[in-house]
Amino acid sequence: MDQRSFLKFISAITATPVVSPLLAWAAGDKLKNWAENIEYGTEKLYSATSNRQIQEFVRNHSKFKVLGTRHCFNKIADSSDYFLSLRSMDESISIDSQARTVTVASGVTYGKLAPYLHEKGFALHNLASLPHISVAGACSTATHGSGEKNGNLSTAVCALEFVSASGETISLSRQKDGETFFGSVVGLGALGVITKVTLDLQPTFLARQYVYENLPLRQMQDHFDAIEASAYSVSLFTDWQKQRINEVWLKSRIEPGQPSKPQPEFFGAKLATKNLHPIAELSAENCTEQMGAPGPWFERLPHFKMGFTPSAGKELQTEYFVPRKHAVEAILAVEHLRDQIGPLLMITEIRTIAADNLWMSPCRHQPSVAIHFTWKQDWPAVKALLPSIERELAPFNSRPHWGKLFTMPAAQLQSRYEKLSDFVQLAKNFDPQGKFRNDFLNANIFSS
Ligand SMILES: Cc1cc2nc3c(=O)[nH]c(=O)nc-3n(C[C@H](O)[C@H](O)[C@H](O)COP(=O)(O)OP(=O)(O)OC[C@H]3O[C@@H](n4cnc5c(N)ncnc54)[C@H](O)[C@@H]3O)c2cc1C
C-alpha cells in the first residue's frame, strides 16, 4: 500500500460508524506492511470503533488477526481470513496522576501519546527508534529502545484489557494477576484483541544527544561496559567494515548541575560536528536533534522524528538478542561475517536492554544486547545469509525479535523460551480454538 492508499485507508477507518469492511479502497491495491515486503494474505479489513463492536466482531468470526500500525517485517500480523483494525480508536488517553499511570485505547501510537504526556508533566521510561508504532502492537512484540537500565517498552505495561475468543473482556494487572499477567503482556497477538493498555509514568524530563564518529572496534571490545554505562541510552551503529563502529549515539537525561560540555573524544571516537543519520551518507533531516541541544524526552529518545518517513524507507530488518554477558563475543562473532554482510547491509545497530520477567520477552531474566540489521530489500539474498548469522550466535542462545525477519527453525526458537509451554497453555485458555492464530504463530509457537 503506497502513501496515498494508506491515507485513504486512514480516512476511511476514521469515518466509519460501525464495524465496517474497508474493501472499496483496496480494490486495486494490495494490503501490505509498512516496509511493503509482505503482501498480506487477505484484504478483508474491518474497522471497529467501540468495545461493543470489537466483541461483536470477535463473536462473529472464527479466525482473524488484529492489525496494528503494520510495522512488523515478518508475517506475525498476517491473516488469510480477516483483519480487524482499531486504528480509529486512538482518542482515549487517560492519566491517573496519583498512580502515575496512563491508560490508552488500542489505536494510540507513541507519536500521539508522548507529546500529550509531556504537556501534562509526565514521561515514559523509553521509546523505540521511531514513534509511529502503536502501543498495543509494540508491547505485543517486546519492542525496545536502548539503555542498560531500561527494560523494553512492554515492561512499562502495568495493566492490560483484552477481548478473549469468547467475546469476554479480560482485565489483568501486574499488581493482582502475577504470572498470568507476565505471560500476557508480550502476547504476540495470540491471546485476544487488546482494547486498553496501562503504562507506568515518571515525571517528564529533558534529554540531549551527542554523536561520536569512528569508535575503533578494539575500544568497543576493551571498554564495552564503560561505553554502555556512559549514557541513559546508547546506540552503536556499524557497517561492520574497517574495524570500527561508525557512530555512537549517546542520549542523556539532563540533570541539574550536570556538565553540558561534551568531551571532544570518546574512547577514540570523535565528536560529530553536525547532526547525523545512522547511515552517515543520508540526510539527517528526519533524525531527532543532536549536538547536545536540550529537548523533551520524546524528541531525543527515538532516532527519527514524528511527521517524517523514518529510517531508510525500503528496507528489511532482523535483530537477535543475546545475554549481555556475551555481548563482545557475540559482536565479534558477527564481525567474522563482515564480507558477506557488507553488500546487503544498510546499517547495524547495537543496543542494550535490562532484564525483565515477561514470559515471551527475549530479555526475560537476562540483561541483553540486541544486534540489529537494517538490510537492503533483497529478501532472497538476506534469507540465504541469516542462517550463517544465526549459526554464529547459536552458542549464545540468541533469540530473534518477534517482529523482524529470521530463519531460525521453530524447534530451536522454542527451546530458547523457558515459558513457551506455559504461554501455549495460557493462549489456549483464552482462545481454545485458535481464533487469533495465524501461520506464523502456528509454525513458531503452537507447533511445540
Ligand atoms: C522503521 C521501523 C523501526 C523500528 N524500530 C524498532 C525499534 O527501535 N525497536 C524494536 O524493538 N522494534 C522496532 N521496530 C519493530 C516494531 O516496533 C514492531 O514490529 C512492532 O510490533 C510494531 O507495532 P505495530 O502496531 O506496527 O505491529 P503490527 O505489525 O501491526 O502487529 C504486530 C503484532 O501485534 C498484534 N497486535 C497489534 N495490535 C493489537 C491489538 N490491539 N490486540 C492484539 N494484538 C495486536 C498483531 O496481531 C501482531 O501479532 C521497527 C519497525 C520499523 C518498521
Coordinates of C-alpha atoms and ligand atoms in Angstrom, one line a residue:
M1 CA 0.0 0.0 0.0
D2 CA 1.6 3.3 -1.0
Q3 CA 1.3 6.5 0.9
R4 CA -1.8 7.7 -1.0
S5 CA -3.6 4.4 -0.4
F6 CA -2.6 4.4 3.2
L7 CA -4.1 7.9 3.7
K8 CA -7.2 6.7 2.0
F9 CA -7.2 3.8 4.4
I10 CA -6.8 6.0 7.5
S11 CA -9.5 8.4 6.4
A12 CA -11.8 5.5 5.7
I13 CA -11.4 3.9 9.1
T14 CA -11.8 7.2 10.9
A15 CA -15.1 7.9 9.0
T16 CA -16.8 4.5 9.5
P17 CA -19.6 4.4 12.2
V18 CA -19.9 0.6 12.6
V19 CA -17.7 -2.4 12.2
S20 CA -17.2 -2.0 8.6
P21 CA -15.4 -3.6 5.7
L22 CA -12.7 -1.4 4.2
L23 CA -12.8 -3.1 0.8
A24 CA -13.6 -0.4 -1.7
W25 CA -10.3 1.5 -1.2
A26 CA -8.4 -1.7 -1.5
A27 CA -9.8 -2.8 -4.8
G28 CA -6.7 -2.1 -6.9
D29 CA -4.2 -2.1 -4.1
K30 CA -2.7 -5.0 -2.2
L31 CA -2.7 -4.6 1.6
K32 CA 1.0 -4.6 2.7
N33 CA 3.1 -4.0 5.8
W34 CA 5.0 -0.7 6.3
A35 CA 8.1 -1.9 4.5
E36 CA 6.0 -3.4 1.7
N37 CA 8.0 -6.6 1.8
I38 CA 4.9 -8.5 3.0
E39 CA 1.7 -8.7 0.9
Y40 CA -0.9 -9.8 3.5
G41 CA -2.9 -12.9 2.8
T42 CA -6.3 -11.0 2.7
E43 CA -7.7 -7.6 2.0
K44 CA -10.7 -8.2 4.1
L45 CA -10.0 -5.4 6.6
Y46 CA -12.6 -4.3 9.1
S47 CA -12.6 -1.3 11.4
A48 CA -14.1 -1.2 14.9
T49 CA -14.8 2.0 16.8
S50 CA -16.1 0.7 20.1
N51 CA -15.6 -2.2 22.5
R52 CA -19.1 -3.4 21.7
Q53 CA -18.2 -3.6 18.0
I54 CA -15.0 -5.5 18.9
Q55 CA -16.9 -8.0 20.9
E56 CA -19.4 -8.4 18.2
F57 CA -16.7 -8.9 15.6
V58 CA -14.9 -11.5 17.8
R59 CA -18.1 -13.5 18.4
N60 CA -18.9 -13.5 14.6
H61 CA -15.6 -14.6 13.3
S62 CA -13.8 -17.9 13.8
K63 CA -10.4 -16.6 12.6
F64 CA -8.8 -13.2 12.2
K65 CA -5.8 -11.0 13.2
V66 CA -5.7 -7.6 14.7
L67 CA -3.6 -5.3 12.6
G68 CA -1.7 -2.5 14.4
T69 CA 0.5 0.0 12.6
R70 CA 1.8 -2.7 10.2
H71 CA 5.5 -2.2 11.3
C72 CA 6.5 -5.8 11.6
F73 CA 8.7 -7.2 8.9
N74 CA 7.7 -10.8 9.2
K75 CA 4.2 -12.5 9.0
I76 CA 3.4 -12.3 12.7
A77 CA 0.5 -9.9 11.9
D78 CA -0.7 -11.7 8.7
S79 CA -4.0 -13.3 8.1
S80 CA -5.5 -15.2 5.3
D81 CA -9.0 -14.7 6.8
Y82 CA -9.9 -11.3 8.1
F83 CA -8.2 -8.3 9.7
L84 CA -9.6 -6.1 12.4
S85 CA -8.2 -2.6 12.7
L86 CA -8.6 -0.5 15.9
R87 CA -6.6 2.4 14.4
S88 CA -9.6 4.8 14.7
M89 CA -9.8 4.1 18.5
D90 CA -7.0 6.5 19.2
E91 CA -8.7 9.2 21.1
S92 CA -8.8 7.8 24.6
I93 CA -5.7 8.7 26.8
S94 CA -6.4 8.9 30.5
I95 CA -3.8 9.8 33.0
D96 CA -4.0 8.8 36.7
S97 CA -1.7 11.3 38.3
Q98 CA -1.9 9.7 41.7
A99 CA -1.0 6.3 40.5
R100 CA 1.4 7.7 37.9
T101 CA -0.1 5.7 35.1
V102 CA -1.7 6.3 31.7
T103 CA -4.4 4.2 30.1
V104 CA -4.6 4.3 26.3
A105 CA -7.0 2.8 23.8
S106 CA -5.7 0.3 21.4
G107 CA -5.2 2.6 18.4
V108 CA -2.9 5.1 20.2
T109 CA 0.6 5.4 18.9
Y110 CA 3.6 6.6 20.9
G111 CA 3.8 9.6 18.5
K112 CA 0.3 10.7 19.7
L113 CA 0.8 9.7 23.3
A114 CA 4.3 11.1 24.1
P115 CA 3.7 14.9 23.4
Y116 CA 0.5 14.7 25.4
L117 CA 2.2 13.1 28.4
H118 CA 5.0 15.7 28.3
E119 CA 2.4 18.5 28.2
K120 CA 0.8 17.0 31.3
G121 CA 4.2 16.7 33.1
F122 CA 4.9 13.0 32.5
A123 CA 7.2 10.7 30.6
L124 CA 7.6 7.1 29.6
H125 CA 10.9 5.4 30.6
N126 CA 11.9 4.8 27.0
L127 CA 10.9 4.7 23.3
A128 CA 11.9 2.7 20.2
S129 CA 13.8 4.2 17.3
L130 CA 10.6 5.7 15.9
P131 CA 7.4 6.9 17.5
H132 CA 5.0 5.9 14.7
I133 CA 4.1 2.5 16.1
S134 CA 1.0 1.5 18.1
V135 CA 1.4 1.0 21.9
A136 CA -0.6 -2.3 21.7
G137 CA 1.4 -3.7 18.7
A138 CA 4.8 -2.6 20.1
C139 CA 4.2 -4.1 23.5
S140 CA 2.8 -7.3 22.0
T141 CA 6.2 -8.0 20.3
A142 CA 8.5 -6.7 23.1
T143 CA 9.7 -3.7 21.1
H144 CA 12.6 -2.0 22.8
G145 CA 14.8 1.1 22.8
S146 CA 18.2 1.2 24.4
G147 CA 19.8 1.7 27.8
E148 CA 21.3 -0.9 30.1
K149 CA 18.9 0.2 32.9
N150 CA 15.9 0.3 30.7
G151 CA 13.6 -2.6 30.1
N152 CA 11.8 -2.9 26.8
L153 CA 8.6 -0.9 26.2
S154 CA 6.5 -3.9 27.4
T155 CA 8.0 -3.6 30.9
A156 CA 6.1 -0.3 31.3
V157 CA 2.8 -2.1 31.0
C158 CA 1.1 -2.4 34.4
A159 CA -2.4 -3.4 33.3
L160 CA -4.0 -4.7 30.2
E161 CA -7.5 -5.2 28.9
F162 CA -8.4 -7.6 26.0
V163 CA -11.3 -9.4 24.5
S164 CA -10.8 -13.1 24.5
A165 CA -12.1 -15.6 21.9
S166 CA -15.4 -15.9 23.6
G167 CA -16.0 -12.2 23.5
E168 CA -15.4 -11.8 27.2
T169 CA -13.4 -8.7 28.4
I170 CA -10.4 -9.8 30.4
S171 CA -8.6 -7.3 32.7
L172 CA -5.2 -8.2 34.1
S173 CA -2.7 -6.2 36.2
R174 CA 0.8 -6.6 37.4
Q175 CA -0.4 -6.0 40.9
K176 CA -3.1 -8.6 41.1
D177 CA -2.5 -11.2 38.4
G178 CA 1.1 -12.2 38.8
E179 CA 2.3 -14.8 36.3
T180 CA -0.8 -14.7 34.2
F181 CA -0.1 -11.0 33.7
F182 CA 3.6 -11.6 33.0
G183 CA 2.6 -14.2 30.4
S184 CA 0.1 -11.9 28.7
V185 CA 2.0 -8.7 28.1
V186 CA 4.2 -9.9 25.3
G187 CA 1.2 -11.8 23.9
L188 CA 2.2 -11.8 20.2
G189 CA -1.4 -11.1 19.3
A190 CA -2.3 -14.7 20.3
L191 CA -4.4 -14.1 23.4
G192 CA -7.1 -11.7 22.3
V193 CA -7.9 -8.2 21.0
I194 CA -6.2 -5.7 23.2
T195 CA -8.5 -2.8 23.9
K196 CA -6.6 -0.9 26.6
V197 CA -3.0 -0.7 27.8
T198 CA -2.0 1.0 31.1
L199 CA 1.6 2.2 31.3
D200 CA 3.8 3.3 34.2
L201 CA 4.8 7.0 34.1
Q202 CA 7.5 9.1 35.6
P203 CA 7.9 12.9 35.8
T204 CA 8.8 14.4 32.4
F205 CA 12.4 15.1 31.7
L206 CA 14.7 16.8 29.2
A207 CA 17.4 15.0 27.3
R208 CA 20.2 15.7 24.9
Q209 CA 22.1 13.5 22.5
Y210 CA 25.7 13.6 21.2
V211 CA 27.0 11.6 18.4
Y212 CA 30.6 10.4 18.1
E213 CA 32.2 9.0 14.9
N214 CA 34.6 6.2 14.3
L215 CA 35.0 4.2 17.5
P216 CA 37.7 1.6 17.0
L217 CA 36.4 -1.9 17.3
R218 CA 39.2 -2.6 19.7
Q219 CA 38.0 0.1 22.1
M220 CA 34.4 -1.4 21.9
Q221 CA 35.9 -4.8 22.8
D222 CA 38.0 -3.5 25.7
H223 CA 35.5 -1.0 27.1
F224 CA 32.1 -2.2 26.2
D225 CA 30.8 -1.9 29.8
A226 CA 32.1 1.6 30.2
I227 CA 30.7 2.7 26.9
E228 CA 27.2 1.3 27.7
A229 CA 27.2 2.9 31.1
S230 CA 28.1 6.3 29.7
A231 CA 24.6 7.5 29.0
Y232 CA 20.9 6.8 29.6
S233 CA 20.5 5.2 26.2
V234 CA 23.4 4.2 24.0
S235 CA 23.3 3.0 20.3
L236 CA 26.3 1.8 18.4
F237 CA 25.8 1.9 14.6
T238 CA 28.2 0.0 12.4
D239 CA 28.5 -1.3 8.8
W240 CA 31.0 -3.9 10.1
Q241 CA 33.7 -2.6 7.8
K242 CA 37.1 -1.1 8.7
Q243 CA 37.2 -2.5 12.3
R244 CA 35.1 0.4 13.6
I245 CA 31.8 1.4 15.0
N246 CA 30.7 4.2 12.6
E247 CA 28.6 6.2 15.1
V248 CA 27.9 6.1 18.8
W249 CA 24.7 7.9 19.8
L250 CA 24.7 8.9 23.5
K251 CA 21.3 10.0 24.8
S252 CA 21.4 11.5 28.3
R253 CA 18.9 12.8 30.7
I254 CA 19.6 16.4 31.7
E255 CA 20.1 16.6 35.4
P256 CA 20.6 19.8 37.3
G257 CA 24.3 20.6 37.8
Q258 CA 25.5 18.1 35.1
P259 CA 28.3 19.4 32.9
S260 CA 26.8 20.3 29.5
K261 CA 30.1 20.5 27.5
P262 CA 30.9 17.2 25.8
Q263 CA 34.3 15.6 25.6
P264 CA 35.8 16.0 22.1
E265 CA 36.8 12.3 22.2
F266 CA 35.0 9.2 23.4
F267 CA 37.2 6.1 23.6
G268 CA 39.0 7.2 20.4
A269 CA 35.8 8.3 18.6
K270 CA 35.5 12.0 17.6
L271 CA 32.6 14.2 18.5
A272 CA 30.4 14.9 15.4
T273 CA 30.2 18.5 14.2
K274 CA 26.7 18.2 12.7
N275 CA 23.5 16.2 13.0
L276 CA 24.0 12.7 11.5
H277 CA 21.7 10.0 10.1
P278 CA 22.7 6.5 11.4
I279 CA 23.8 5.9 7.8
A280 CA 26.2 8.9 7.6
E281 CA 25.7 9.4 3.8
L282 CA 21.9 10.0 4.3
S283 CA 20.4 13.4 5.2
A284 CA 19.8 13.9 8.9
E285 CA 16.7 15.9 8.2
N286 CA 14.4 13.1 9.6
C287 CA 16.5 12.5 12.6
T288 CA 16.0 13.8 16.1
E289 CA 18.1 16.8 17.1
Q290 CA 21.7 16.1 18.2
M291 CA 24.7 18.3 19.1
G292 CA 23.6 18.4 22.7
A293 CA 20.5 20.5 22.1
P294 CA 18.2 20.0 25.1
G295 CA 14.7 18.8 24.3
P296 CA 11.8 16.8 25.7
W297 CA 12.5 13.1 26.2
F298 CA 10.2 12.1 23.3
E299 CA 12.1 14.2 20.8
R300 CA 15.5 12.7 21.9
L301 CA 15.0 9.1 22.8
P302 CA 13.8 8.0 19.3
H303 CA 16.3 8.4 16.4
F304 CA 13.6 9.5 14.0
K305 CA 11.1 12.4 14.2
M306 CA 7.4 12.0 14.1
G307 CA 6.0 13.5 10.9
F308 CA 8.8 12.2 8.7
T309 CA 9.2 8.8 7.0
P310 CA 11.5 7.2 9.5
S311 CA 14.6 5.2 8.9
A312 CA 15.6 4.5 5.3
G313 CA 12.2 3.5 3.8
K314 CA 12.6 0.5 1.5
E315 CA 14.4 -1.9 3.9
L316 CA 14.2 -5.2 5.8
Q317 CA 15.1 -5.7 9.4
T318 CA 16.5 -8.5 11.5
E319 CA 17.5 -8.5 15.2
Y320 CA 18.9 -11.0 17.6
F321 CA 19.1 -10.7 21.4
V322 CA 21.9 -12.4 23.3
P323 CA 22.8 -12.3 27.0
R324 CA 24.6 -9.0 27.9
K325 CA 27.5 -11.0 29.4
H326 CA 28.3 -12.4 26.0
A327 CA 27.9 -9.0 24.2
V328 CA 31.5 -8.6 23.0
E329 CA 31.9 -12.3 22.0
A330 CA 28.7 -12.2 20.0
I331 CA 29.5 -8.9 18.3
L332 CA 32.9 -10.3 17.2
A333 CA 31.3 -13.5 16.0
V334 CA 29.1 -11.5 13.7
E335 CA 32.0 -9.3 12.6
H336 CA 33.6 -12.5 11.2
L337 CA 30.8 -12.4 8.5
R338 CA 31.6 -8.8 7.5
D339 CA 32.4 -9.6 3.9
Q340 CA 29.0 -11.5 3.4
I341 CA 27.1 -8.9 5.4
G342 CA 28.5 -5.8 3.8
P343 CA 26.9 -5.9 0.4
L344 CA 23.4 -6.5 1.8
L345 CA 23.5 -4.1 4.8
M346 CA 22.3 -0.6 5.2
I347 CA 23.4 -0.4 8.9
T348 CA 23.6 -2.4 12.1
E349 CA 22.5 -1.0 15.5
I350 CA 23.7 -2.5 18.8
R351 CA 21.6 -1.7 21.9
T352 CA 21.4 -3.0 25.5
I353 CA 18.2 -3.8 27.3
A354 CA 17.6 -4.6 31.0
A355 CA 16.2 -7.9 32.1
D356 CA 12.5 -8.4 32.7
N357 CA 10.1 -11.1 33.8
L358 CA 7.7 -11.2 30.8
W359 CA 7.4 -14.8 29.6
M360 CA 7.8 -14.2 25.9
S361 CA 10.2 -11.3 26.1
P362 CA 13.6 -12.1 24.6
C363 CA 15.1 -10.3 27.6
R364 CA 13.3 -12.4 30.2
H365 CA 15.6 -12.9 33.2
Q366 CA 18.7 -11.8 31.2
P367 CA 20.2 -8.3 30.7
S368 CA 20.6 -8.4 26.9
V369 CA 22.4 -6.9 24.0
A370 CA 20.4 -6.7 20.7
I371 CA 22.3 -6.8 17.4
H372 CA 20.1 -5.3 14.7
F373 CA 20.5 -5.3 10.9
T374 CA 18.7 -2.9 8.5
W375 CA 19.1 -4.7 5.2
K376 CA 18.6 -3.6 1.6
Q377 CA 15.3 -5.0 0.4
D378 CA 16.7 -8.2 -1.2
W379 CA 14.9 -11.0 0.7
P380 CA 16.3 -14.0 -1.2
A381 CA 19.9 -12.8 -0.5
V382 CA 19.2 -11.9 3.1
K383 CA 17.4 -15.1 3.7
A384 CA 20.4 -17.0 2.4
L385 CA 22.7 -15.1 4.8
L386 CA 20.6 -15.3 8.0
P387 CA 21.4 -18.9 8.8
S388 CA 25.1 -18.0 8.9
I389 CA 24.4 -15.2 11.4
E390 CA 22.2 -17.5 13.4
R391 CA 24.9 -20.1 13.5
E392 CA 27.5 -17.6 14.8
L393 CA 25.1 -16.5 17.5
A394 CA 23.9 -20.0 18.4
P395 CA 26.5 -20.5 21.2
F396 CA 24.8 -17.6 23.0
N397 CA 21.3 -18.9 22.7
S398 CA 20.2 -15.9 20.6
R399 CA 16.5 -15.1 20.3
P400 CA 15.2 -13.2 17.3
H401 CA 13.0 -10.1 17.5
W402 CA 9.3 -11.2 17.2
G403 CA 8.5 -8.6 14.6
K404 CA 11.6 -8.9 12.4
L405 CA 12.9 -11.4 9.8
F406 CA 14.7 -14.6 10.9
T407 CA 15.2 -18.1 9.6
M408 CA 15.8 -20.0 12.9
P409 CA 14.0 -23.3 12.9
A410 CA 10.9 -23.3 15.2
A411 CA 12.3 -26.1 17.4
Q412 CA 15.4 -24.0 18.2
L413 CA 13.4 -20.9 18.8
Q414 CA 11.1 -22.7 21.1
S415 CA 13.9 -24.3 23.1
R416 CA 15.1 -20.8 24.0
Y417 CA 11.9 -19.8 25.7
E418 CA 11.6 -21.5 29.1
K419 CA 8.0 -20.4 29.5
L420 CA 6.9 -21.4 26.0
S421 CA 4.7 -24.3 27.0
D422 CA 3.1 -22.2 29.7
F423 CA 2.4 -19.5 27.1
V424 CA 0.8 -22.0 24.8
Q425 CA -1.4 -23.2 27.6
L426 CA -2.3 -19.6 28.5
A427 CA -3.2 -18.8 24.9
K428 CA -5.4 -21.9 24.8
N429 CA -7.2 -20.8 27.9
F430 CA -8.2 -17.5 26.3
D431 CA -8.5 -18.9 22.8
P432 CA -9.2 -22.6 22.8
Q433 CA -9.9 -22.9 19.0
G434 CA -7.1 -20.7 17.7
K435 CA -9.2 -17.8 16.5
F436 CA -6.2 -15.4 16.9
R437 CA -3.6 -17.7 15.5
N438 CA -2.1 -17.5 12.0
D439 CA 0.6 -19.5 10.1
F440 CA 3.4 -17.6 11.8
L441 CA 2.2 -18.4 15.3
N442 CA 1.2 -21.9 14.4
A443 CA 4.7 -22.6 13.0
N444 CA 6.8 -20.8 15.6
I445 CA 4.8 -21.1 18.8
F446 CA 2.0 -23.7 18.6
S447 CA 3.9 -26.4 16.9
S448 CA 5.8 -27.2 20.1
Ligands
LIG1 C1 11.2 1.7 10.7 C2 11.0 0.7 11.8 C3 11.7 0.9 13.0 C4 11.6 0.0 14.1 N1 12.2 0.3 15.2 C5 12.2 -0.6 16.3 C6 12.9 -0.4 17.5 O1 13.6 0.6 17.6 N2 12.9 -1.4 18.4 C7 12.1 -2.5 18.2 O2 12.1 -3.3 19.1 N3 11.3 -2.7 17.2 C8 11.4 -1.8 16.2 N4 10.6 -2.0 15.1 C9 9.6 -3.1 15.0 C10 8.3 -2.7 15.6 O3 8.3 -1.9 16.7 C11 7.5 -3.9 16.0 O4 7.4 -4.7 14.9 C12 6.0 -3.6 16.5 O5 5.4 -4.8 16.7 C13 5.2 -2.7 15.6 O6 3.9 -2.5 16.1 P1 2.7 -2.5 15.1 O7 1.5 -2.0 15.8 O8 3.1 -1.8 13.8 O9 2.5 -4.1 14.9 P2 1.8 -4.9 13.7 O10 2.8 -5.3 12.8 O11 0.6 -4.2 13.2 O12 1.3 -6.1 14.6 C14 2.3 -6.8 15.4 C15 1.6 -7.9 16.3 O13 0.8 -7.3 17.3 C16 -0.5 -7.7 17.2 N5 -1.4 -6.6 17.6 C17 -1.3 -5.3 17.2 N6 -2.3 -4.6 17.8 C18 -3.0 -5.5 18.6 C19 -4.2 -5.4 19.4 N7 -4.8 -4.2 19.6 N8 -4.6 -6.5 20.0 C20 -4.0 -7.7 19.8 N9 -2.9 -7.8 19.1 C21 -2.4 -6.7 18.4 C22 -0.7 -8.1 15.8 O14 -1.8 -9.0 15.6 C23 0.6 -8.8 15.5 O15 0.7 -10.1 16.0 C24 10.7 -1.1 14.0 C25 9.9 -1.3 12.8 C26 10.1 -0.4 11.7 C27 9.3 -0.5 10.5

